[in-house]
Amino acid sequence: MTEMPAPLDVDEALRQPSIRLWRRLMRLTQGKIREVEGALSPLGLTPTEFDLLAVVRAHPGATQQELAQHMLFTEGNMTYHAQRLLSRGLIRREVAGRTKRLSLTPEGSALMDQALPVVVDIHEAQFAELTTDQLQQLEGLLRLLR
C-alpha cells in the first residue's frame, strides 16, 4: 500500500524559495506585460498582435503552421489571430492548396514601423537598471529553466 505524503503547511510552502521566486516572476511579468499593453494600445495593437506581426515580418511568406511554431501557438490560436489581422488589412494570406502563407501588407509594415521603436524603447526601459553583465547572467539563468 502506498503511503500518502503528509500535507504541507500553506505558510511553510509559500516560504519555499521556488514558490517565492515563481510568484515574483509572475508579478514582474504581469506588470511588464501591462506596460507593453499600455504602450501598444494607442496604436490599436495587443502584445500578441504585435508579436505575430513581428514574426510575419521576420519570416515573410512563411506558412501559418511555421509561424505558429515560432510563436508556440496552436493552429487554432494562429488561425484566430491571423484572421483578426487579415480583417484589419495588416497581413495577407496566399493560399495554394492547403498551404497558407502570410506576409505583411503595406499597412501592416507601416504599423510595425511605428510599433517597433515603441516596444524597443519600453523593453530598454524595463531592463535599464541591469548592466550588460547582469543581462547576460539573467539570460543564462533563464535558459537553465527550460
Short mmCIF file of C-alpha atoms in Angstrom, two decimals:
data_model
loop_
_atom_site.label_atom_id
_atom_site.label_comp_id
_atom_site.label_asym_id
_atom_site.label_seq_id
_atom_site.Cartn_x
_atom_site.Cartn_y
_atom_site.Cartn_z
CA MET A 1 0.00 0.00 0.00
CA THR A 2 1.32 3.46 -0.94
CA GLU A 3 1.71 5.88 1.91
CA MET A 4 0.26 9.34 1.35
CA PRO A 5 2.65 12.24 1.87
CA ALA A 6 1.98 14.50 4.82
CA PRO A 7 0.04 17.62 3.87
CA LEU A 8 2.16 20.74 3.54
CA ASP A 9 1.58 23.70 5.76
CA VAL A 10 0.47 26.53 3.44
CA ASP A 11 2.57 29.19 5.17
CA GLU A 12 5.61 26.95 5.02
CA ALA A 13 5.02 26.12 1.37
CA LEU A 14 4.71 29.80 0.43
CA ARG A 15 8.11 30.46 2.04
CA GLN A 16 9.83 27.88 -0.17
CA PRO A 17 12.39 29.62 -2.45
CA SER A 18 10.91 28.07 -5.61
CA ILE A 19 7.38 29.28 -4.76
CA ARG A 20 8.60 32.75 -3.77
CA LEU A 21 10.60 33.04 -6.99
CA TRP A 22 7.68 31.81 -9.10
CA ARG A 23 5.35 34.38 -7.51
CA ARG A 24 7.91 37.16 -8.02
CA LEU A 25 8.38 36.18 -11.69
CA MET A 26 4.63 36.15 -12.26
CA ARG A 27 4.09 39.57 -10.65
CA LEU A 28 7.02 41.03 -12.57
CA THR A 29 5.89 39.53 -15.87
CA GLN A 30 2.31 40.69 -15.43
CA GLY A 31 3.48 44.23 -14.67
CA LYS A 32 5.82 44.32 -17.65
CA ILE A 33 3.06 42.99 -19.93
CA ARG A 34 0.72 45.75 -18.73
CA GLU A 35 3.41 48.32 -19.62
CA VAL A 36 3.67 46.91 -23.15
CA GLU A 37 -0.13 46.78 -23.46
CA GLY A 38 -0.32 50.44 -22.48
CA ALA A 39 2.36 51.42 -24.98
CA LEU A 40 0.76 49.48 -27.86
CA SER A 41 -2.85 50.42 -27.11
CA PRO A 42 -2.67 53.86 -28.83
CA LEU A 43 -1.55 52.03 -31.98
CA GLY A 44 -4.52 49.65 -31.76
CA LEU A 45 -2.37 46.58 -31.10
CA THR A 46 -2.20 43.97 -28.39
CA PRO A 47 1.16 42.42 -27.45
CA THR A 48 0.09 39.18 -29.18
CA GLU A 49 -0.81 41.03 -32.38
CA PHE A 50 2.49 42.89 -32.27
CA ASP A 51 4.39 39.62 -31.78
CA LEU A 52 2.56 37.99 -34.68
CA LEU A 53 3.25 40.95 -36.97
CA ALA A 54 6.92 40.89 -35.91
CA VAL A 55 7.22 37.17 -36.67
CA VAL A 56 5.48 37.60 -40.05
CA ARG A 57 7.85 40.49 -40.80
CA ALA A 58 10.87 38.36 -39.87
CA HIS A 59 9.60 35.36 -41.91
CA PRO A 60 7.64 36.75 -44.90
CA GLY A 61 5.86 34.05 -46.83
CA ALA A 62 6.09 31.53 -44.00
CA THR A 63 3.18 29.17 -43.62
CA GLN A 64 0.69 29.62 -40.82
CA GLN A 65 1.96 26.35 -39.35
CA GLU A 66 5.57 27.58 -39.37
CA LEU A 67 4.56 30.86 -37.77
CA ALA A 68 2.50 29.03 -35.15
CA GLN A 69 5.62 27.03 -34.22
CA HIS A 70 7.68 30.23 -33.89
CA MET A 71 5.05 31.70 -31.58
CA LEU A 72 4.26 28.49 -29.70
CA PHE A 73 0.62 28.82 -30.83
CA THR A 74 -1.80 26.05 -31.54
CA GLU A 75 -3.04 26.04 -35.13
CA GLY A 76 -6.46 27.18 -33.90
CA ASN A 77 -4.94 30.07 -31.97
CA MET A 78 -2.86 31.01 -35.00
CA THR A 79 -5.91 30.97 -37.27
CA TYR A 80 -7.84 33.18 -34.83
CA HIS A 81 -5.12 35.83 -34.54
CA ALA A 82 -4.25 35.72 -38.25
CA GLN A 83 -7.93 36.23 -39.11
CA ARG A 84 -8.08 39.30 -36.86
CA LEU A 85 -5.02 40.83 -38.59
CA LEU A 86 -6.35 39.85 -42.03
CA SER A 87 -9.67 41.59 -41.34
CA ARG A 88 -7.77 44.74 -40.36
CA GLY A 89 -5.74 44.63 -43.58
CA LEU A 90 -2.41 44.24 -41.75
CA ILE A 91 -1.43 40.88 -43.24
CA ARG A 92 -2.32 39.00 -46.40
CA ARG A 93 -2.78 35.28 -46.84
CA GLU A 94 -1.78 33.50 -50.00
CA VAL A 95 -3.43 30.11 -50.34
CA ALA A 96 -2.00 27.33 -52.50
CA GLY A 97 -3.92 24.13 -51.86
CA ARG A 98 -3.85 23.54 -48.11
CA THR A 99 -0.83 25.80 -47.63
CA LYS A 100 -1.49 29.30 -46.30
CA ARG A 101 1.42 31.73 -46.43
CA LEU A 102 1.34 35.06 -44.61
CA SER A 103 3.05 38.35 -45.27
CA LEU A 104 2.58 41.94 -44.17
CA THR A 105 0.54 44.36 -46.22
CA PRO A 106 1.92 47.87 -46.73
CA GLU A 107 -0.42 48.95 -43.89
CA GLY A 108 0.94 46.22 -41.63
CA SER A 109 4.50 47.16 -42.48
CA ALA A 110 3.79 50.84 -41.74
CA LEU A 111 2.21 49.94 -38.40
CA MET A 112 5.25 47.83 -37.49
CA ASP A 113 7.49 50.77 -38.39
CA GLN A 114 5.55 52.74 -35.75
CA ALA A 115 5.22 49.99 -33.15
CA LEU A 116 8.71 48.53 -33.18
CA PRO A 117 10.51 51.60 -31.78
CA VAL A 118 7.82 51.89 -29.08
CA VAL A 119 8.35 48.28 -27.99
CA VAL A 120 12.14 48.52 -28.17
CA ASP A 121 12.08 51.69 -26.04
CA ILE A 122 9.82 50.15 -23.41
CA HIS A 123 11.93 46.99 -23.15
CA GLU A 124 15.10 49.08 -22.91
CA ALA A 125 13.50 51.00 -20.04
CA GLN A 126 12.32 47.78 -18.38
CA PHE A 127 15.87 46.42 -18.23
CA ALA A 128 17.72 49.75 -17.82
CA GLU A 129 18.73 49.05 -14.22
CA LEU A 130 20.73 45.97 -15.22
CA THR A 131 24.30 46.09 -16.50
CA THR A 132 25.30 44.25 -19.65
CA ASP A 133 26.89 41.53 -17.50
CA GLN A 134 23.72 41.21 -15.40
CA LEU A 135 21.58 40.95 -18.56
CA GLN A 136 23.80 38.16 -19.86
CA GLN A 137 23.69 36.40 -16.49
CA LEU A 138 19.90 36.68 -16.36
CA GLU A 139 19.60 35.30 -19.88
CA GLY A 140 21.82 32.37 -18.95
CA LEU A 141 19.82 31.63 -15.82
CA LEU A 142 16.51 31.77 -17.70
CA ARG A 143 17.87 29.33 -20.29
CA LEU A 144 18.53 26.87 -17.48
CA LEU A 145 14.80 26.89 -16.63
CA ARG A 146 13.73 25.37 -19.95
#
